[in-house]
CSV table of N, CA and C in Angstrom, one decimal:
chain,number,residue,atom,x,y,z
A,300,ARG,N,-14.4,38.7,28.6
A,300,ARG,CA,-13.9,38.1,29.8
A,300,ARG,C,-14.2,36.6,29.8
A,301,HIS,N,-15.4,36.3,29.4
A,301,HIS,CA,-15.8,34.8,29.4
A,301,HIS,C,-14.9,34.0,28.4
A,302,ASP,N,-14.6,34.6,27.2
A,302,ASP,CA,-13.8,33.9,26.3
A,302,ASP,C,-12.4,33.7,26.8
A,303,ARG,N,-11.8,34.7,27.5
A,303,ARG,CA,-10.5,34.5,28.1
A,303,ARG,C,-10.5,33.4,29.1
A,304,ALA,N,-11.5,33.3,30.0
A,304,ALA,CA,-11.6,32.3,31.0
A,304,ALA,C,-11.7,30.9,30.3
A,305,ALA,N,-12.5,30.8,29.3
A,305,ALA,CA,-12.7,29.5,28.6
A,305,ALA,C,-11.4,29.1,27.9
A,306,ALA,N,-10.7,30.1,27.3
A,306,ALA,CA,-9.4,29.8,26.7
A,306,ALA,C,-8.4,29.4,27.7
A,307,GLY,N,-8.4,30.0,28.9
A,307,GLY,CA,-7.5,29.6,30.0
A,307,GLY,C,-7.8,28.2,30.5
A,308,LEU,N,-9.0,27.8,30.6
A,308,LEU,CA,-9.4,26.5,31.0
A,308,LEU,C,-9.0,25.5,30.0
A,309,GLY,N,-9.2,25.8,28.7
A,309,GLY,CA,-8.8,24.9,27.6
A,309,GLY,C,-7.3,24.7,27.6
A,310,GLY,N,-6.5,25.8,27.9
A,310,GLY,CA,-5.1,25.7,27.9
A,310,GLY,C,-4.6,24.8,29.1
A,311,MET,N,-5.4,24.7,30.1
A,311,MET,CA,-5.0,23.9,31.3
A,311,MET,C,-5.4,22.4,31.0
A,312,VAL,N,-6.4,22.2,30.2
A,312,VAL,CA,-6.9,20.8,30.0
A,312,VAL,C,-6.1,20.0,29.0
A,313,TRP,N,-5.6,20.7,27.9
A,313,TRP,CA,-4.9,19.9,26.9
A,313,TRP,C,-3.6,19.3,27.4
A,314,PRO,N,-2.8,19.9,28.3
A,314,PRO,CA,-1.6,19.2,28.8
A,314,PRO,C,-2.0,17.9,29.5
A,315,TRP,N,-3.1,17.9,30.2
A,315,TRP,CA,-3.6,16.7,30.9
A,315,TRP,C,-4.0,15.6,30.0
A,316,PHE,N,-4.7,16.0,28.9
A,316,PHE,CA,-5.1,15.0,27.9
A,316,PHE,C,-3.8,14.4,27.3
A,317,LEU,N,-2.9,15.3,27.0
A,317,LEU,CA,-1.6,14.8,26.4
A,317,LEU,C,-0.9,13.9,27.3
A,318,PHE,N,-0.9,14.2,28.6
A,318,PHE,CA,-0.2,13.4,29.6
A,318,PHE,C,-0.9,12.0,29.7
A,319,VAL,N,-2.2,12.0,29.8
A,319,VAL,CA,-3.0,10.8,29.9
A,319,VAL,C,-2.7,9.9,28.7
A,320,TRP,N,-2.8,10.5,27.5
A,320,TRP,CA,-2.6,9.8,26.2
A,320,TRP,C,-1.1,9.2,26.2
A,321,ALA,N,-0.1,10.0,26.6
A,321,ALA,CA,1.2,9.5,26.6
A,321,ALA,C,1.4,8.4,27.6
A,322,ALA,N,0.8,8.5,28.8
A,322,ALA,CA,0.9,7.5,29.8
A,322,ALA,C,0.3,6.2,29.3
A,323,GLY,N,-0.9,6.3,28.7
A,323,GLY,CA,-1.6,5.1,28.2
A,323,GLY,C,-0.8,4.4,27.1
A,324,SER,N,-0.2,5.3,26.2
A,324,SER,CA,0.6,4.7,25.1
A,324,SER,C,1.9,4.0,25.7
A,325,LEU,N,2.5,4.6,26.6
A,325,LEU,CA,3.7,3.9,27.3
A,325,LEU,C,3.3,2.7,28.0
A,326,CYS,N,2.2,2.6,28.6
A,326,CYS,CA,1.7,1.4,29.3
A,326,CYS,C,1.4,0.3,28.3
A,327,LEU,N,0.7,0.6,27.2
A,327,LEU,CA,0.5,-0.4,26.2
A,327,LEU,C,1.8,-0.9,25.6
A,328,LEU,N,2.7,0.1,25.3
A,328,LEU,CA,3.9,-0.3,24.7
A,328,LEU,C,4.7,-1.2,25.6
A,329,GLY,N,4.7,-0.9,26.9
A,329,GLY,CA,5.4,-1.8,27.9
A,329,GLY,C,4.8,-3.1,28.0
A,330,LEU,N,3.4,-3.3,28.0
A,330,LEU,CA,2.8,-4.6,28.0
A,330,LEU,C,3.1,-5.4,26.8
A,331,GLU,N,3.0,-4.8,25.6
A,331,GLU,CA,3.3,-5.5,24.4
A,331,GLU,C,4.8,-5.9,24.3
A,332,SER,N,5.7,-5.0,24.8
A,332,SER,CA,7.1,-5.3,24.8
A,332,SER,C,7.4,-6.5,25.7
A,333,ALA,N,6.7,-6.6,26.9
A,333,ALA,CA,6.9,-7.7,27.8
A,333,ALA,C,6.4,-9.0,27.1
A,334,ARG,N,5.3,-8.9,26.4
A,334,ARG,CA,4.8,-10.1,25.7
A,334,ARG,C,5.8,-10.6,24.6
A,335,LEU,N,6.4,-9.6,23.9
A,335,LEU,CA,7.3,-9.9,22.8
A,335,LEU,C,8.6,-10.5,23.4
A,336,VAL,N,9.1,-10.0,24.5
A,336,VAL,CA,10.3,-10.5,25.1
A,336,VAL,C,10.1,-11.9,25.6
A,337,ARG,N,8.9,-12.2,26.2
A,337,ARG,CA,8.6,-13.6,26.6
A,337,ARG,C,8.6,-14.6,25.4
A,338,LEU,N,8.0,-14.1,24.3
A,338,LEU,CA,8.0,-14.9,23.1
A,338,LEU,C,9.3,-15.1,22.4
A,339,VAL,N,10.1,-14.0,22.4
A,339,VAL,CA,11.5,-14.2,21.9
A,339,VAL,C,12.3,-15.2,22.7
A,340,ARG,N,12.1,-15.2,24.0
A,340,ARG,CA,12.8,-16.2,24.8
A,340,ARG,C,12.4,-17.6,24.5
A,341,ARG,N,11.1,-17.8,24.3
A,341,ARG,CA,10.5,-19.1,23.9
A,341,ARG,C,11.1,-19.6,22.5
A,342,VAL,N,11.2,-18.6,21.6
A,342,VAL,CA,11.6,-18.9,20.3
A,342,VAL,C,13.1,-19.3,20.3
A,343,ARG,N,13.9,-18.6,21.1
A,343,ARG,CA,15.3,-18.9,21.2
A,343,ARG,C,15.6,-20.3,21.9
A,344,ALA,N,14.6,-20.7,22.7
A,344,ALA,CA,14.8,-22.0,23.4
A,344,ALA,C,14.2,-23.1,22.6
A,345,ALA,N,13.6,-22.8,21.4
A,345,ALA,CA,12.9,-23.8,20.6
A,345,ALA,C,13.9,-24.8,20.1
A,346,ALA,N,13.4,-26.0,19.8
A,346,ALA,CA,14.2,-27.1,19.3
A,346,ALA,C,13.9,-27.2,17.8
A,347,PRO,N,14.8,-27.8,17.0
A,347,PRO,CA,14.5,-28.1,15.6
A,347,PRO,C,13.3,-28.9,15.5
A,348,ALA,N,12.5,-28.7,14.5
A,348,ALA,CA,11.2,-29.4,14.3
A,348,ALA,C,11.5,-30.8,13.7
A,349,ASP,N,10.5,-31.6,13.9
A,349,ASP,CA,10.5,-33.0,13.4
A,349,ASP,C,10.7,-32.9,11.9
A,350,PRO,N,11.6,-33.6,11.3
A,350,PRO,CA,11.8,-33.6,9.8
A,350,PRO,C,10.5,-33.8,9.0
A,351,ALA,N,9.6,-34.6,9.6
A,351,ALA,CA,8.3,-34.9,8.9
A,351,ALA,C,7.5,-33.6,8.7
A,352,ILE,N,7.5,-32.8,9.8
A,352,ILE,CA,6.7,-31.5,9.7
A,352,ILE,C,7.4,-30.6,8.8
A,353,VAL,N,8.7,-30.5,8.8
A,353,VAL,CA,9.5,-29.6,7.9
A,353,VAL,C,9.2,-30.0,6.5
A,354,ALA,N,9.2,-31.3,6.1
A,354,ALA,CA,8.9,-31.7,4.8
A,354,ALA,C,7.5,-31.4,4.4
A,355,ARG,N,6.5,-31.5,5.3
A,355,ARG,CA,5.1,-31.2,5.0
A,355,ARG,C,5.0,-29.7,4.8
A,356,VAL,N,5.6,-28.9,5.6
A,356,VAL,CA,5.6,-27.4,5.4
A,356,VAL,C,6.2,-27.0,4.1
A,357,ALA,N,7.3,-27.7,3.7
A,357,ALA,CA,7.9,-27.4,2.4
A,357,ALA,C,6.9,-27.7,1.2
A,358,ALA,N,6.3,-28.9,1.3
A,358,ALA,CA,5.4,-29.3,0.2
A,358,ALA,C,4.2,-28.4,0.2
A,359,LEU,N,3.6,-28.1,1.3
A,359,LEU,CA,2.4,-27.2,1.3
A,359,LEU,C,2.8,-25.7,1.0
A,360,SER,N,4.0,-25.3,1.3
A,360,SER,CA,4.4,-24.0,0.9
A,360,SER,C,4.5,-23.9,-0.6
A,361,ALA,N,5.0,-24.9,-1.2
A,361,ALA,CA,5.1,-24.9,-2.7
A,361,ALA,C,3.7,-24.9,-3.3
A,362,ARG,N,2.8,-25.6,-2.7
A,362,ARG,CA,1.4,-25.6,-3.2
A,362,ARG,C,0.8,-24.2,-3.1
A,363,LEU,N,1.2,-23.4,-2.1
A,363,LEU,CA,0.6,-22.1,-2.0
A,363,LEU,C,1.5,-21.0,-2.7
A,364,GLY,N,2.6,-21.5,-3.3
A,364,GLY,CA,3.5,-20.5,-4.0
A,364,GLY,C,4.4,-19.7,-3.1
A,365,LEU,N,4.7,-20.3,-2.0
A,365,LEU,CA,5.6,-19.7,-1.0
A,365,LEU,C,7.0,-20.3,-0.9
A,366,LYS,N,8.0,-19.6,-0.5
A,366,LYS,CA,9.3,-20.2,-0.2
A,366,LYS,C,9.0,-21.0,1.1
A,367,PRO,N,9.7,-22.1,1.3
A,367,PRO,CA,9.5,-22.9,2.5
A,367,PRO,C,9.7,-22.0,3.8
A,368,VAL,N,8.8,-22.1,4.7
A,368,VAL,CA,8.9,-21.4,6.0
A,368,VAL,C,9.6,-22.2,7.0
A,369,PRO,N,10.6,-21.7,7.6
A,369,PRO,CA,11.3,-22.5,8.7
A,369,PRO,C,10.4,-22.9,9.8
A,370,VAL,N,10.6,-24.0,10.4
A,370,VAL,CA,9.7,-24.6,11.5
A,370,VAL,C,10.6,-24.9,12.7
A,371,VAL,N,10.1,-24.5,13.8
A,371,VAL,CA,10.8,-24.9,15.1
A,371,VAL,C,9.7,-25.4,16.0
A,372,GLU,N,10.1,-26.3,17.0
A,372,GLU,CA,9.2,-26.8,18.0
A,372,GLU,C,9.3,-26.0,19.3
A,373,VAL,N,8.2,-25.6,19.8
A,373,VAL,CA,8.1,-24.7,21.0
A,373,VAL,C,7.4,-25.5,22.0
A,374,ALA,N,7.9,-25.6,23.2
A,374,ALA,CA,7.3,-26.2,24.3
A,374,ALA,C,6.3,-25.3,24.9
A,375,GLY,N,5.2,-25.8,25.4
A,375,GLY,CA,4.2,-25.0,26.2
A,375,GLY,C,3.2,-24.2,25.3
A,376,SER,N,3.2,-24.5,24.0
A,376,SER,CA,2.2,-23.8,23.1
A,376,SER,C,1.1,-24.8,22.8
A,377,SER,N,-0.1,-24.3,22.6
A,377,SER,CA,-1.2,-25.2,22.3
A,377,SER,C,-1.6,-25.3,20.9
A,378,SER,N,-1.1,-24.3,20.1
A,378,SER,CA,-1.4,-24.4,18.6
A,378,SER,C,-0.3,-23.8,17.8
A,379,PRO,N,-0.2,-24.1,16.6
A,379,PRO,CA,0.8,-23.5,15.7
A,379,PRO,C,0.6,-22.1,15.5
A,380,VAL,N,1.6,-21.3,15.3
A,380,VAL,CA,1.5,-19.9,15.1
A,380,VAL,C,2.7,-19.4,14.3
A,381,VAL,N,2.5,-18.3,13.5
A,381,VAL,CA,3.5,-17.7,12.8
A,381,VAL,C,4.2,-16.6,13.6
A,382,TRP,N,5.5,-16.6,13.7
A,382,TRP,CA,6.2,-15.6,14.4
A,382,TRP,C,7.1,-14.9,13.4
A,383,CYS,N,7.1,-13.6,13.5
A,383,CYS,CA,7.8,-12.8,12.5
A,383,CYS,C,8.5,-11.6,13.1
A,384,VAL,N,9.8,-11.8,13.3
A,384,VAL,CA,10.7,-10.6,13.6
A,384,VAL,C,11.8,-10.9,12.5
A,385,GLY,N,11.6,-10.2,11.4
A,385,GLY,CA,12.4,-10.6,10.2
A,385,GLY,C,11.7,-11.5,9.3
A,386,ARG,N,12.2,-12.7,9.1
A,386,ARG,CA,11.6,-13.7,8.3
A,386,ARG,C,10.6,-14.5,9.1
A,387,PRO,N,9.4,-14.8,8.5
A,387,PRO,CA,8.4,-15.6,9.3
A,387,PRO,C,8.9,-17.0,9.6
A,388,ILE,N,8.6,-17.4,10.8
A,388,ILE,CA,8.9,-18.8,11.3
A,388,ILE,C,7.6,-19.4,11.8
A,389,LEU,N,7.4,-20.7,11.5
A,389,LEU,CA,6.3,-21.4,12.0
A,389,LEU,C,6.7,-22.0,13.4
A,390,LEU,N,6.0,-21.7,14.4
A,390,LEU,CA,6.2,-22.3,15.7
A,390,LEU,C,5.3,-23.4,15.9
A,391,TRP,N,5.8,-24.6,15.9
A,391,TRP,CA,5.0,-25.8,16.1
A,391,TRP,C,5.0,-26.3,17.5
A,392,PRO,N,3.9,-26.6,18.1
A,392,PRO,CA,3.8,-27.0,19.5
A,392,PRO,C,4.5,-28.4,19.7
A,393,ALA,N,5.4,-28.5,20.6
A,393,ALA,CA,6.1,-29.8,20.8
A,393,ALA,C,5.2,-30.9,21.2
A,394,GLU,N,4.1,-30.5,21.9
A,394,GLU,CA,3.1,-31.5,22.4
A,394,GLU,C,2.1,-32.0,21.3
A,395,LEU,N,2.1,-31.3,20.2
A,395,LEU,CA,1.1,-31.7,19.1
A,395,LEU,C,1.6,-32.9,18.4
A,396,PRO,N,0.7,-33.9,18.3
A,396,PRO,CA,1.2,-35.1,17.6
A,396,PRO,C,1.4,-34.9,16.1
A,397,VAL,N,2.3,-35.6,15.5
A,397,VAL,CA,2.6,-35.6,14.1
A,397,VAL,C,2.5,-37.0,13.5
A,398,ASP,N,2.2,-37.9,14.3
A,398,ASP,CA,2.2,-39.3,13.9
A,398,ASP,C,1.1,-39.6,12.9
A,399,SER,N,1.5,-40.0,11.7
A,399,SER,CA,0.6,-40.2,10.6
A,399,SER,C,-0.1,-41.5,10.7
A,400,SER,N,0.2,-42.4,11.7
A,400,SER,CA,-0.4,-43.7,11.8
A,400,SER,C,-1.8,-43.5,12.4
A,401,ALA,N,-2.1,-42.4,13.1
A,401,ALA,CA,-3.4,-42.2,13.6
A,401,ALA,C,-4.4,-41.8,12.5
A,402,ASN,N,-5.6,-42.3,12.6
A,402,ASN,CA,-6.6,-42.0,11.6
A,402,ASN,C,-6.9,-40.6,11.4
A,403,GLY,N,-6.8,-40.0,10.3
A,403,GLY,CA,-7.2,-38.6,10.0
A,403,GLY,C,-6.3,-37.6,10.5
A,404,ILE,N,-5.2,-37.9,11.2
A,404,ILE,CA,-4.3,-36.9,11.7
A,404,ILE,C,-3.6,-36.2,10.6
A,405,ASP,N,-3.3,-36.8,9.5
A,405,ASP,CA,-2.6,-36.1,8.4
A,405,ASP,C,-3.4,-35.0,7.9
A,406,ALA,N,-4.7,-35.2,7.7
A,406,ALA,CA,-5.6,-34.1,7.2
A,406,ALA,C,-5.7,-33.0,8.2
A,407,CYS,N,-5.7,-33.3,9.4
A,407,CYS,CA,-5.8,-32.2,10.5
A,407,CYS,C,-4.5,-31.4,10.5
A,408,VAL,N,-3.4,-32.1,10.5
A,408,VAL,CA,-2.1,-31.4,10.5
A,408,VAL,C,-1.9,-30.5,9.3
A,409,ASP,N,-2.3,-31.1,8.1
A,409,ASP,CA,-2.2,-30.3,6.9
A,409,ASP,C,-3.1,-29.1,6.9
A,410,GLY,N,-4.3,-29.2,7.5
A,410,GLY,CA,-5.2,-28.1,7.7
A,410,GLY,C,-4.6,-27.0,8.5
A,411,LEU,N,-4.0,-27.4,9.7
A,411,LEU,CA,-3.3,-26.4,10.5
A,411,LEU,C,-2.2,-25.7,9.8
A,412,LEU,N,-1.4,-26.5,9.1
A,412,LEU,CA,-0.2,-25.9,8.4
A,412,LEU,C,-0.6,-25.0,7.3
A,413,VAL,N,-1.6,-25.4,6.5
A,413,VAL,CA,-2.1,-24.5,5.4
A,413,VAL,C,-2.7,-23.2,6.0
A,414,HIS,N,-3.4,-23.3,7.1
A,414,HIS,CA,-3.9,-22.1,7.8
A,414,HIS,C,-2.8,-21.1,8.1
A,415,GLU,N,-1.8,-21.6,8.8
A,415,GLU,CA,-0.7,-20.8,9.2
A,415,GLU,C,0.1,-20.2,8.0
A,416,LEU,N,0.3,-21.1,7.0
A,416,LEU,CA,1.0,-20.6,5.8
A,416,LEU,C,0.2,-19.6,5.0
A,417,ALA,N,-1.1,-19.7,5.1
A,417,ALA,CA,-2.0,-18.6,4.5
A,417,ALA,C,-1.8,-17.3,5.2
A,418,HIS,N,-1.6,-17.3,6.5
A,418,HIS,CA,-1.3,-16.0,7.2
A,418,HIS,C,0.0,-15.4,6.6
A,419,VAL,N,1.0,-16.2,6.3
A,419,VAL,CA,2.3,-15.8,5.7
A,419,VAL,C,2.0,-15.2,4.3
A,420,LYS,N,1.3,-16.0,3.5
A,420,LYS,CA,1.0,-15.6,2.1
A,420,LYS,C,0.2,-14.3,2.1
A,421,ARG,N,-0.7,-14.1,3.0
A,421,ARG,CA,-1.5,-12.9,3.0
A,421,ARG,C,-0.7,-11.7,3.6
A,422,GLY,N,0.4,-11.9,4.3
A,422,GLY,CA,1.1,-10.8,4.9
A,422,GLY,C,0.5,-10.4,6.3
A,423,ASP,N,-0.2,-11.3,6.9
A,423,ASP,CA,-0.8,-10.9,8.2
A,423,ASP,C,0.2,-10.6,9.3
A,424,HIS,N,1.4,-11.2,9.2
A,424,HIS,CA,2.4,-10.9,10.2
A,424,HIS,C,2.9,-9.4,10.0
A,425,LEU,N,2.9,-8.8,8.8
A,425,LEU,CA,3.2,-7.4,8.7
A,425,LEU,C,2.1,-6.5,9.2
A,426,ILE,N,0.8,-7.0,8.9
A,426,ILE,CA,-0.3,-6.2,9.4
A,426,ILE,C,-0.3,-6.2,11.0
A,427,GLY,N,0.2,-7.2,11.6
A,427,GLY,CA,0.3,-7.3,13.0
A,427,GLY,C,1.2,-6.2,13.6
A,428,TRP,N,2.3,-5.9,12.9
A,428,TRP,CA,3.2,-4.8,13.4
A,428,TRP,C,2.5,-3.5,13.2
A,429,ILE,N,1.8,-3.3,12.1
A,429,ILE,CA,1.1,-2.0,11.9
A,429,ILE,C,0.0,-1.9,12.9
A,430,GLU,N,-0.7,-2.9,13.2
A,430,GLU,CA,-1.7,-2.9,14.2
A,430,GLU,C,-1.1,-2.6,15.6
A,431,LEU,N,0.0,-3.1,15.9
A,431,LEU,CA,0.7,-2.7,17.2
A,431,LEU,C,1.0,-1.3,17.2
A,432,ALA,N,1.6,-0.7,16.2
A,432,ALA,CA,1.9,0.7,16.2
A,432,ALA,C,0.6,1.6,16.3
A,433,ALA,N,-0.5,1.1,15.6
A,433,ALA,CA,-1.7,1.9,15.7
A,433,ALA,C,-2.3,1.8,17.1
A,434,GLY,N,-2.2,0.7,17.7
A,434,GLY,CA,-2.7,0.5,19.1
A,434,GLY,C,-2.0,1.5,20.1
A,435,VAL,N,-0.7,1.7,19.9
A,435,VAL,CA,0.0,2.6,20.7
A,435,VAL,C,-0.5,4.0,20.6
A,436,VAL,N,-0.9,4.4,19.4
A,436,VAL,CA,-1.5,5.7,19.1
A,436,VAL,C,-3.0,5.8,19.5
A,437,TRP,N,-3.7,4.8,19.1
A,437,TRP,CA,-5.2,4.9,19.2
A,437,TRP,C,-5.8,4.1,20.4
A,438,TRP,N,-5.0,3.7,21.4
A,438,TRP,CA,-5.4,2.9,22.5
A,438,TRP,C,-6.7,3.4,23.2
A,439,TRP,N,-6.9,4.6,23.2
A,439,TRP,CA,-8.0,5.2,23.9
A,439,TRP,C,-9.3,5.2,23.1
A,440,ASN,N,-9.3,4.8,21.9
A,440,ASN,CA,-10.5,4.9,21.0
A,440,ASN,C,-11.2,3.5,20.9
A,441,PRO,N,-12.4,3.4,21.4
A,441,PRO,CA,-13.1,2.1,21.3
A,441,PRO,C,-13.3,1.6,19.9
A,442,LEU,N,-13.4,2.5,19.0
A,442,LEU,CA,-13.5,2.1,17.6
A,442,LEU,C,-12.3,1.4,17.1
A,443,PHE,N,-11.1,1.8,17.6
A,443,PHE,CA,-9.8,1.0,17.2
A,443,PHE,C,-9.9,-0.4,17.7
A,444,TRP,N,-10.4,-0.7,18.9
A,444,TRP,CA,-10.4,-2.0,19.4
A,444,TRP,C,-11.5,-2.8,18.7
A,445,PHE,N,-12.6,-2.2,18.3
A,445,PHE,CA,-13.6,-2.9,17.5
A,445,PHE,C,-13.0,-3.3,16.1
A,446,VAL,N,-12.4,-2.4,15.5
A,446,VAL,CA,-11.8,-2.6,14.1
A,446,VAL,C,-10.7,-3.7,14.2
A,447,ARG,N,-9.9,-3.6,15.3
A,447,ARG,CA,-8.8,-4.6,15.5
A,447,ARG,C,-9.4,-6.0,15.6
A,448,SER,N,-10.4,-6.1,16.4
A,448,SER,CA,-11.1,-7.4,16.6
A,448,SER,C,-11.7,-7.9,15.3
A,449,ALA,N,-12.4,-7.1,14.6
A,449,ALA,CA,-13.0,-7.5,13.3
A,449,ALA,C,-11.9,-7.8,12.3
A,450,LEU,N,-10.8,-7.1,12.3
A,450,LEU,CA,-9.7,-7.4,11.3
A,450,LEU,C,-9.1,-8.8,11.6
A,451,ARG,N,-8.9,-9.1,12.9
A,451,ARG,CA,-8.3,-10.4,13.2
A,451,ARG,C,-9.3,-11.5,12.9
A,452,GLU,N,-10.6,-11.3,13.2
A,452,GLU,CA,-11.6,-12.3,12.9
A,452,GLU,C,-11.7,-12.6,11.4
A,453,GLN,N,-11.6,-11.5,10.6
A,453,GLN,CA,-11.7,-11.7,9.1
A,453,GLN,C,-10.4,-12.4,8.6
A,454,ALA,N,-9.3,-12.1,9.2
A,454,ALA,CA,-8.0,-12.7,8.8
A,454,ALA,C,-8.1,-14.2,9.0
A,455,GLU,N,-8.7,-14.6,10.2
A,455,GLU,CA,-8.8,-16.0,10.5
A,455,GLU,C,-9.8,-16.7,9.5
A,456,LEU,N,-10.9,-16.0,9.2
A,456,LEU,CA,-11.8,-16.6,8.3
A,456,LEU,C,-11.2,-16.7,6.9
A,457,ALA,N,-10.5,-15.7,6.5
A,457,ALA,CA,-9.8,-15.8,5.2
A,457,ALA,C,-8.8,-17.0,5.1
A,458,CYS,N,-8.1,-17.2,6.2
A,458,CYS,CA,-7.1,-18.3,6.2
A,458,CYS,C,-7.8,-19.6,6.2
A,459,ASP,N,-9.0,-19.7,6.9
A,459,ASP,CA,-9.8,-20.9,6.9
A,459,ASP,C,-10.3,-21.2,5.4
A,460,ALA,N,-10.6,-20.2,4.7
A,460,ALA,CA,-11.0,-20.3,3.3
A,460,ALA,C,-9.9,-20.8,2.4
A,461,TRP,N,-8.6,-20.4,2.7
A,461,TRP,CA,-7.5,-20.9,2.0
A,461,TRP,C,-7.3,-22.4,2.3
A,462,VAL,N,-7.6,-22.8,3.5
A,462,VAL,CA,-7.5,-24.3,3.8
A,462,VAL,C,-8.5,-25.1,3.0
A,463,ILE,N,-9.7,-24.5,2.9
A,463,ILE,CA,-10.7,-25.2,2.1
A,463,ILE,C,-10.4,-25.3,0.6
A,464,SER,N,-9.9,-24.2,0.1
A,464,SER,CA,-9.5,-24.2,-1.3
A,464,SER,C,-8.3,-25.0,-1.6
A,465,ALA,N,-7.3,-25.0,-0.7
A,465,ALA,CA,-6.0,-25.7,-1.0
A,465,ALA,C,-6.1,-27.2,-0.8
A,466,LEU,N,-7.0,-27.6,0.2
A,466,LEU,CA,-7.1,-29.0,0.5
A,466,LEU,C,-8.4,-29.6,0.0
């Protein structure tokens, strides 16, 4: 009799666990979708990049053994970032100076560019999509969030190492 009662209770609990998991997955998917839609709008509204940046990206891409990555200027962004739905695109902040007459600005800009190109070379944009899918499934697991954070931190450190070795 005790086993039947426990089995009955277990039969009632699993549908609730499944419901909570599905609801959490849908919420996370909705939040990420909203973020992606906002970014797609910003990318569509982007302007062609300064030819000087495009030329520098082409030269640095060749140095890293990459095909040149397209570059567009995005308003309201504070740092360069790689965007990838299909082919990777470098989003360059419209407010970031490119003027090479300022002392040391060339080296800083090249460092930023190599860092972002290293993300492309390493395939971090593809890992991001896998990470998104994993988050929809494993959102409830604290270990997932810890590993995700560590993965992102290590990717940034690896790209910083590329900058040091390339420049």
